[in-house]
CSV table of C-alpha atoms and ligand atoms in Angstrom, one decimal:
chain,number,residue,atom,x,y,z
A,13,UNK,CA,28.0,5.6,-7.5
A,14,UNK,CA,24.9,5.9,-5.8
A,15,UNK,CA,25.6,5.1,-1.7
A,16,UNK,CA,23.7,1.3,-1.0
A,17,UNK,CA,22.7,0.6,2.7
A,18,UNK,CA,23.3,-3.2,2.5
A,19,UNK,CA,21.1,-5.0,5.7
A,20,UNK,CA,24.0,-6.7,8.0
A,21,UNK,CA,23.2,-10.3,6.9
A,22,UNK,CA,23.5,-9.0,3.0
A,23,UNK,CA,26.7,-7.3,4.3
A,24,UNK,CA,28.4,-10.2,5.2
A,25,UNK,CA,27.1,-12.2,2.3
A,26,UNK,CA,28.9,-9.7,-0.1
A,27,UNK,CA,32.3,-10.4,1.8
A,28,UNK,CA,31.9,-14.2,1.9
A,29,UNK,CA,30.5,-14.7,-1.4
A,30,UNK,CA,27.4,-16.3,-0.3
A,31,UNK,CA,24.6,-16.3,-2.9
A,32,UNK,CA,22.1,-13.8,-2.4
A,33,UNK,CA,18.4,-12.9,-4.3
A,34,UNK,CA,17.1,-9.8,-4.6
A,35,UNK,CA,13.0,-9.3,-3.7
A,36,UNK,CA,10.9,-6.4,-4.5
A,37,UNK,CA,8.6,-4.6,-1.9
A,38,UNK,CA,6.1,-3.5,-4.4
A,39,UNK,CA,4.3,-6.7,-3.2
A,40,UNK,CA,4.5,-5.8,0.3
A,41,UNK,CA,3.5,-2.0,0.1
A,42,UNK,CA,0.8,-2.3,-3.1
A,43,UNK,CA,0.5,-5.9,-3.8
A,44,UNK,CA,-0.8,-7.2,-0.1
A,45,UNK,CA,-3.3,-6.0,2.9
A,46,UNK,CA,-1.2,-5.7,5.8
A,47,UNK,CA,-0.3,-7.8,8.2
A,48,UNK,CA,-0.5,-10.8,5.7
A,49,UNK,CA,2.0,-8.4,3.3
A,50,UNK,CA,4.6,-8.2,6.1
A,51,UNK,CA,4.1,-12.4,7.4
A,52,UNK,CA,5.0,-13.0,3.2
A,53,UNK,CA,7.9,-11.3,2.9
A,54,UNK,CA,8.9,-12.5,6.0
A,55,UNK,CA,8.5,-16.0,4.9
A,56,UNK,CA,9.6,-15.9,1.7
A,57,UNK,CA,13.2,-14.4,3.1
A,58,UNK,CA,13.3,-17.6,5.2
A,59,UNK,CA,12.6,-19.4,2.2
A,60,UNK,CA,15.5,-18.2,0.6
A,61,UNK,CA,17.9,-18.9,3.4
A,62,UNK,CA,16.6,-22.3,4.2
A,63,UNK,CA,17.6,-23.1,0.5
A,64,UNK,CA,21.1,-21.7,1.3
A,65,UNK,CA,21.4,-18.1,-0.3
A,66,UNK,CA,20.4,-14.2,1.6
A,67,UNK,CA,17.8,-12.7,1.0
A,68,UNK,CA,17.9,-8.8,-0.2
A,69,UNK,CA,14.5,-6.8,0.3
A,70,UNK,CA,15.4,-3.7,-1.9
A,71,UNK,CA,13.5,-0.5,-0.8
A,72,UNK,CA,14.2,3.3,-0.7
A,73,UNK,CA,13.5,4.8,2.7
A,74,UNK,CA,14.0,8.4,3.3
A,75,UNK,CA,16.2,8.8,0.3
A,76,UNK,CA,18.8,6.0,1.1
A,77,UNK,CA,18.2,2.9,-1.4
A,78,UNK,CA,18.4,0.0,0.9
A,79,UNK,CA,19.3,-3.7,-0.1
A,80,UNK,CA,18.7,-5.5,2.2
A,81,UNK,CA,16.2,-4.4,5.1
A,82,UNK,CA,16.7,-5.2,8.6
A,83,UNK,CA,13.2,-6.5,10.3
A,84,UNK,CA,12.0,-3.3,11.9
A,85,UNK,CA,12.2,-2.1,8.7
A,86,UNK,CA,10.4,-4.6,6.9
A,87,UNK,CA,7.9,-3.6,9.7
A,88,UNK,CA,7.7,-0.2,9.1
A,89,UNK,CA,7.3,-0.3,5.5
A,90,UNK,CA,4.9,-2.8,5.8
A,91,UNK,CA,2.7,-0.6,7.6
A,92,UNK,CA,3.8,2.8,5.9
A,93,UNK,CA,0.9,5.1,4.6
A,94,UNK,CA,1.7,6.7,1.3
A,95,UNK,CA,4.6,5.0,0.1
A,96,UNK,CA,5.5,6.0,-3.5
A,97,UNK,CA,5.7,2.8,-6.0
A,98,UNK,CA,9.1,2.9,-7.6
A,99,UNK,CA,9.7,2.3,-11.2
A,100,UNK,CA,12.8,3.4,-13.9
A,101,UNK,CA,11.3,6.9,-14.3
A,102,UNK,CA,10.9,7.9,-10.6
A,103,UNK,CA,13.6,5.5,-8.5
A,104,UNK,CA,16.0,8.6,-8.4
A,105,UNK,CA,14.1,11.1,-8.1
A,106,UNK,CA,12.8,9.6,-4.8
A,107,UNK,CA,16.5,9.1,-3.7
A,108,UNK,CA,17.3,12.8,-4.7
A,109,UNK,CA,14.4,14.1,-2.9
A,110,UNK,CA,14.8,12.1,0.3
A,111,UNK,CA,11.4,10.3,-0.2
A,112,UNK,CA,10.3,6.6,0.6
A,113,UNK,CA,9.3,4.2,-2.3
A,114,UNK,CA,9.1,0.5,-2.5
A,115,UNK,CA,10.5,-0.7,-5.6
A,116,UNK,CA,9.0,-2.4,-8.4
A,117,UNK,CA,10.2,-5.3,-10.5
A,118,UNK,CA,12.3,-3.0,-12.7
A,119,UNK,CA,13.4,-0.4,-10.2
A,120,UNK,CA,14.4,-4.0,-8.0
A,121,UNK,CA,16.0,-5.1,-11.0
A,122,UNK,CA,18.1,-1.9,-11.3
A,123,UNK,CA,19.1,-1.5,-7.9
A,124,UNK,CA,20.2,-5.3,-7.7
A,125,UNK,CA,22.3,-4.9,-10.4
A,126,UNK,CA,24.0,-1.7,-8.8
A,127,UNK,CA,24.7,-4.1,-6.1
A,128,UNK,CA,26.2,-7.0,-8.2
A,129,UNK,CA,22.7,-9.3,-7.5
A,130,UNK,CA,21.9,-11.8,-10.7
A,131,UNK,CA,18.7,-13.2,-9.5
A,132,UNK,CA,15.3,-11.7,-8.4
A,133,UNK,CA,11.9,-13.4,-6.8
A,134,UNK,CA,9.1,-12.2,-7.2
A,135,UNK,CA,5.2,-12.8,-7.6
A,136,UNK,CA,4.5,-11.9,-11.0
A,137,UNK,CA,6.1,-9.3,-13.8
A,138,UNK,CA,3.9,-6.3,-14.9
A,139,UNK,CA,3.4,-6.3,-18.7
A,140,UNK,CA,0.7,-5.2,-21.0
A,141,UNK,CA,-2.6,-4.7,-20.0
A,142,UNK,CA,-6.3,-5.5,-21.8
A,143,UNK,CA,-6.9,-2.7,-23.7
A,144,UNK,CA,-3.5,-1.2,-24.0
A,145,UNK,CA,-4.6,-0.4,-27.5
A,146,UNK,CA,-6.2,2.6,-26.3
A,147,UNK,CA,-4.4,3.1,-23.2
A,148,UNK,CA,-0.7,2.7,-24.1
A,149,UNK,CA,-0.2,0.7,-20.4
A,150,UNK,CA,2.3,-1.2,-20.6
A,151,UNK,CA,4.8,-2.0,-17.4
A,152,UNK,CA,8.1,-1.0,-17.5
A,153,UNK,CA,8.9,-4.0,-16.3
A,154,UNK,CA,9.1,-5.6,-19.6
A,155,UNK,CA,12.1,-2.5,-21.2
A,156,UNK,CA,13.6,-3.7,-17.5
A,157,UNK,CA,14.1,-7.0,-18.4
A,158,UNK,CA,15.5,-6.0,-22.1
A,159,UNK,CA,17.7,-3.8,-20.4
A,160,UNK,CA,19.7,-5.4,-16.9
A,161,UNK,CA,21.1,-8.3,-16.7
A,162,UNK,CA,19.1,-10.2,-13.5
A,163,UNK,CA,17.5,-13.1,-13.5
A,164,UNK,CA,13.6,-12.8,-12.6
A,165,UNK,CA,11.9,-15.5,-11.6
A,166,UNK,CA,7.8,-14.8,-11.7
A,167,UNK,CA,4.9,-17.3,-11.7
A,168,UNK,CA,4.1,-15.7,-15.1
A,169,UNK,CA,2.9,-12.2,-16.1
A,170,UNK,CA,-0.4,-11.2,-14.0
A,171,UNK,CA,-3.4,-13.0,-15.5
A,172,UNK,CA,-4.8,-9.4,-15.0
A,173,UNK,CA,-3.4,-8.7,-18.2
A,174,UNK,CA,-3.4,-9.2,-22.1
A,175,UNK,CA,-1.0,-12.2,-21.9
A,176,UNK,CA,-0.4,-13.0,-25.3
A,177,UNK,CA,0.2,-9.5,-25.9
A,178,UNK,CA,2.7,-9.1,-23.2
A,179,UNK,CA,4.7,-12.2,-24.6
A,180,UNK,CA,4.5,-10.9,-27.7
A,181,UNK,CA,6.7,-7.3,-26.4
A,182,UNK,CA,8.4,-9.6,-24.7
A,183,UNK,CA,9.9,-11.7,-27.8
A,184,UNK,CA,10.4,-8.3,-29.3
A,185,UNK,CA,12.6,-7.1,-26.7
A,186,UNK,CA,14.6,-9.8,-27.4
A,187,UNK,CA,13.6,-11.3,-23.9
A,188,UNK,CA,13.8,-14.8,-23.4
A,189,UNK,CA,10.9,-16.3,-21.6
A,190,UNK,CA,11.8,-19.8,-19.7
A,191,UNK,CA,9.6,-21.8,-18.6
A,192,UNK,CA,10.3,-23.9,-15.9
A,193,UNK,CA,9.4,-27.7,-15.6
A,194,UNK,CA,6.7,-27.7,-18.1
A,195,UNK,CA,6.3,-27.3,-21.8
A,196,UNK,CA,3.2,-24.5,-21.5
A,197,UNK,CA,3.6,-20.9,-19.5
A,198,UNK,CA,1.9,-21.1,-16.3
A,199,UNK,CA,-0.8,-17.8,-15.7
A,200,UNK,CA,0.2,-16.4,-12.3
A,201,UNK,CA,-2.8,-18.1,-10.4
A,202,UNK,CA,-3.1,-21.1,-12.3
A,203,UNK,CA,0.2,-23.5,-12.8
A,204,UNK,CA,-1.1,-23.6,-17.0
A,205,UNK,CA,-2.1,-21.2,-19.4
A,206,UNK,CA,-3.1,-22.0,-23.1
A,207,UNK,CA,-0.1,-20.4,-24.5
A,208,UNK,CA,3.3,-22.8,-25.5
A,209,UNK,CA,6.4,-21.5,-23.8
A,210,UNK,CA,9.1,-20.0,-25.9
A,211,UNK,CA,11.6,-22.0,-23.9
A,212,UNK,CA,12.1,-24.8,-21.4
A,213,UNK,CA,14.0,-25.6,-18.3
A,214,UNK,CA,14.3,-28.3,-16.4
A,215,UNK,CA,17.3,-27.4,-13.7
A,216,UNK,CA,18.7,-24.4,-12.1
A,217,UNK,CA,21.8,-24.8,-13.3
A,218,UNK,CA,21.1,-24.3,-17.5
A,219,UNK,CA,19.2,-21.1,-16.3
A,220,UNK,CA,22.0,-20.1,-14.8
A,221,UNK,CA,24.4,-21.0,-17.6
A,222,UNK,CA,22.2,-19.1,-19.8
A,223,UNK,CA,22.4,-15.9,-18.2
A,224,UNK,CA,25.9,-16.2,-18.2
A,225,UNK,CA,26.1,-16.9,-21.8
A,226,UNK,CA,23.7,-13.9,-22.6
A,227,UNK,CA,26.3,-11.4,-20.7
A,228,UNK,CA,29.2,-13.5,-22.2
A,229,UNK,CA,27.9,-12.7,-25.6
A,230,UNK,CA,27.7,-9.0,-24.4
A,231,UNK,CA,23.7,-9.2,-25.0
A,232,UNK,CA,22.0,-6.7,-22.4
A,233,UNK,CA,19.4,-7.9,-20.1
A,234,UNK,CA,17.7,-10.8,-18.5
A,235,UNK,CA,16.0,-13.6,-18.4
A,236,UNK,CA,12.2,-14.4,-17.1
A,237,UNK,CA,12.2,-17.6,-15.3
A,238,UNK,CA,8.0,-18.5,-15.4
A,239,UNK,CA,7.6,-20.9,-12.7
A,240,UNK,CA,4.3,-22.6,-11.9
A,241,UNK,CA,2.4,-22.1,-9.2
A,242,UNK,CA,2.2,-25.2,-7.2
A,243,UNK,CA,-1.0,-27.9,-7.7
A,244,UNK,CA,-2.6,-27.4,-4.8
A,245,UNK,CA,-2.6,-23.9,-4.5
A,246,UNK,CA,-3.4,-23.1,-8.1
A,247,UNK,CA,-6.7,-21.3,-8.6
A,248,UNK,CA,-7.8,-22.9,-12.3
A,249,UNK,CA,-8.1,-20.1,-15.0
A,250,UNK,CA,-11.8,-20.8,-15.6
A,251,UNK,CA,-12.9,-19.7,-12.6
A,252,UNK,CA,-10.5,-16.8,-11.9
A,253,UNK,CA,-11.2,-15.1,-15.2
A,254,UNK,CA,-14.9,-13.8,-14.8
A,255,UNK,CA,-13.6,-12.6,-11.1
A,256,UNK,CA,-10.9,-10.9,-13.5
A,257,UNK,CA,-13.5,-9.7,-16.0
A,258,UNK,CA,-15.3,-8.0,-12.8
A,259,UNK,CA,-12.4,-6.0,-11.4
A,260,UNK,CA,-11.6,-5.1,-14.5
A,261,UNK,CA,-14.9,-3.9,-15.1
A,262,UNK,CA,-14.8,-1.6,-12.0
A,263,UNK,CA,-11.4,-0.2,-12.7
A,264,UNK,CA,-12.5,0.9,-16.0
A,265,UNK,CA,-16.1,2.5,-14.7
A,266,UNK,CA,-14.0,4.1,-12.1
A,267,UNK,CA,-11.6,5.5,-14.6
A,268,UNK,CA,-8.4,3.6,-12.6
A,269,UNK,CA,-5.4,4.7,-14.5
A,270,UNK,CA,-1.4,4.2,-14.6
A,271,UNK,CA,0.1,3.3,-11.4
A,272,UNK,CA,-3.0,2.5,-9.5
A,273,UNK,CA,-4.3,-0.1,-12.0
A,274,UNK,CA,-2.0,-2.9,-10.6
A,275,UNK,CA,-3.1,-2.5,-6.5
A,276,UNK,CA,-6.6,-1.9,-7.3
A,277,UNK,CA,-7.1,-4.9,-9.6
A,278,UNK,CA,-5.3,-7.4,-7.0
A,279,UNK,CA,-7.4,-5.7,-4.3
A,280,UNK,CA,-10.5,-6.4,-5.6
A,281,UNK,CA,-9.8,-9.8,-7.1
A,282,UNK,CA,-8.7,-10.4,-2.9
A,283,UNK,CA,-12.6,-9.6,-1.9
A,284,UNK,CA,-14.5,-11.1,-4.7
A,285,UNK,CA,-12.3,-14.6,-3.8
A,286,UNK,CA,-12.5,-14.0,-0.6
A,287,UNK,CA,-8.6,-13.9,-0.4
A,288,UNK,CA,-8.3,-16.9,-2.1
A,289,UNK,CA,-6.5,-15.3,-4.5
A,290,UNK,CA,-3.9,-13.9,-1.6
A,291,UNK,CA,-3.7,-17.3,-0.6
A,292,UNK,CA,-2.2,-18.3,-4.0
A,293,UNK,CA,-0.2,-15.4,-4.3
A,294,UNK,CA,1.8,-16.2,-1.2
A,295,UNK,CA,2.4,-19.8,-2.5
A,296,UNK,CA,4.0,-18.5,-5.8
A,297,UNK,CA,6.5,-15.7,-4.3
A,298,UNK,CA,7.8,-18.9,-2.3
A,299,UNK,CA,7.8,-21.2,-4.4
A,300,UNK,CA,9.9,-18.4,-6.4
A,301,UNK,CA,12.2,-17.6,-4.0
A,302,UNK,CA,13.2,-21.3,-3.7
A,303,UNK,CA,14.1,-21.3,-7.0
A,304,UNK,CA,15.6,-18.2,-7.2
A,305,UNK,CA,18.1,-19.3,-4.5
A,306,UNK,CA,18.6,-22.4,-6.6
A,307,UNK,CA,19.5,-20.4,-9.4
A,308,UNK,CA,22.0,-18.1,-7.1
A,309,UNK,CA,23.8,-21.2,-6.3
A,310,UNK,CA,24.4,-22.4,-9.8
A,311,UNK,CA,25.6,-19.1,-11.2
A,312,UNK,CA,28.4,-18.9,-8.5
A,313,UNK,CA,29.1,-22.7,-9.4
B,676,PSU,N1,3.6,-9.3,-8.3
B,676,PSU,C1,2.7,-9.5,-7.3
B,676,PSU,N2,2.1,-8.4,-6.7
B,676,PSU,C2,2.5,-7.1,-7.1
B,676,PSU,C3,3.5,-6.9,-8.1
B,676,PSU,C4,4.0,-8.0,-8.7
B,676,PSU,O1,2.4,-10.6,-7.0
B,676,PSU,O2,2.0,-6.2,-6.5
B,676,PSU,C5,3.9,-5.5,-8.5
B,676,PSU,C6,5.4,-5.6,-9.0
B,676,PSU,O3,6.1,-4.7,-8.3
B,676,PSU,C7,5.3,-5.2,-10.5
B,676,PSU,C8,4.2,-4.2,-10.5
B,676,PSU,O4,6.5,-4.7,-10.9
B,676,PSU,O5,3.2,-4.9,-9.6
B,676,PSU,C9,3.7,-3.9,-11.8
B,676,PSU,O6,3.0,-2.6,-11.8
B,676,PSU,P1,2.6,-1.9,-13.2
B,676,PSU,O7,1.7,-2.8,-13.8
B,676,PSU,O8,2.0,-0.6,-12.7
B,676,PSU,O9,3.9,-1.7,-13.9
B,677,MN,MN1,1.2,0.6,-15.9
């Protein structure tokens, strides 16, 4: 096994039992402008402890994986230049090599698991993107999520991308894709897209049960939990989408590829709404992480 530097307060939650949700850093390192990336994830752990479980910020640093990162930490990486973005393909080679990475939704999903974590919050799941049909771009998030068993909880997939497409890969991965509270998938952004969900929940608890039956059954993988942005933070789809249509625009005359796609797309959609659209973003990951404790709780029940 792969040595785990678990934070103190994720330490003690492992010898008491105490629920505890994994969170990615992606977000912090690539997803947010500093300091606004480092105030987030600093709020979005309280959020998870005020609802009663510890959070675990999961992040290599100098070739140790961490699970958990004590607040200097959270500082430094926060502020880091160059950090690597960690997905399946490159989260041990940046052990082996001593490097510093933050960790994606599937290399978080991977290193929660090693440390016996169910449930992940985070903003929203990579999947595949507009024009995939040339490029071939599609996150490894999505073979994540067929693959380890952890609950995810996301406002959706990134409206960035080709959303019917991504649930599409998604059913054929044999993922299932709950939606939480409401009948439609919300769009990251905005709390409704046009699209039905594939399945509805209305309590933590039957989210929880269902991952349990999944593993029960000995079927690998987990769940996506689509929770909706809340009302009054929600940016509607109508206006957001010819910001999208921009950025996108920009990435493509630049010839933006692979890994920098993701970061340069939120970055630009942040100027052109005036950070609006960061504004949003920090709503969802706490509104997530609420829920993801929620879920913690029920699946020790
Ligand atoms: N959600 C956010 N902001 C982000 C991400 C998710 O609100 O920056 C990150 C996640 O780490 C996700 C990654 O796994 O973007 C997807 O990147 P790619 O499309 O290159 O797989
Ligand atoms: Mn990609």
């Amino acid at each position: 096994m792969i040595p785990i530097t678990y934070s103190a307060e994720v330490a003690k939650a492992r010898d008491t039992g105490t629920p505890i949700v994994a969170l990615e850093s992606t977000i912090i390192t690539h997803g947010m402008p500093f300091p606004q990336n480092v105030e987030t994830a600093r709020l979005v752990e309280a959020d998870v402890r005020e609802a009663g479980a510890i959070p675990a910020t999961i992040a290599v640093m100098s070739g140790s994986l961490h699970v958990g990162l004590e607040a200097a930490q959270l500082d430094a990486l926060g502020q880091a230049q160059d950090v690597a973005k960690l997905s399946r393909a490159d989260i041990a080679a940046c052990i082996a090599t001593g490097g510093t990475g933050a960790t994606t939704v599937a290399a978080t999903m991977i290193a929660a698991h090693l440390a016996g974590i169910h449930v992940f919050a985070t903003g929203g799941i990579g999947g595949v993107h507009r024009g995939a049909e040339n490029s071939f771009d599609i996150s490894a998030d999505l073979q994540e999520l067929a693959m380890t068993p952890v609950t995810v909880v996301a406002a959706g997939a990134k409206a960035i991308l080709d959303l019917p497409k991504t649930f599409e890969v998604l059913e054929t991965l044999g993922v299932p894709v709950i939606a939480y509270g409401q009948d439609m998938l919300p769009a990251f952004w905005s709390a409704m897209s046009d699209m039905p969900a594939p399945l509805r929940m209305d309590t933590a608890q039957q989210i929880a049960d269902a991952q349990k039956a999944r593993t029960a059954m000995g079927l690998a993988g987990g769940q996506l939990v689509t929770n909706p942005i809340p009302a009054d933070a929600q940016i509607p789809a109508a206006e957001l989408s010819p910001i999208i249509e921009t950025a996108l625009a920009e990435a493509d005359a630049k010839g933006i590829s692979a890994k920098a796609v993701t970061p340069f797309l939120l970055g630009r959609i942040f100027e052109l709404t005036q950070g609006r659209s960061l504004t949003a973003n920090i709503a969802l990951v706490r509104n997530n992480a609420r829920l993801a404790a929620q879920i913690a709780i029920a699946m020790g029940k």
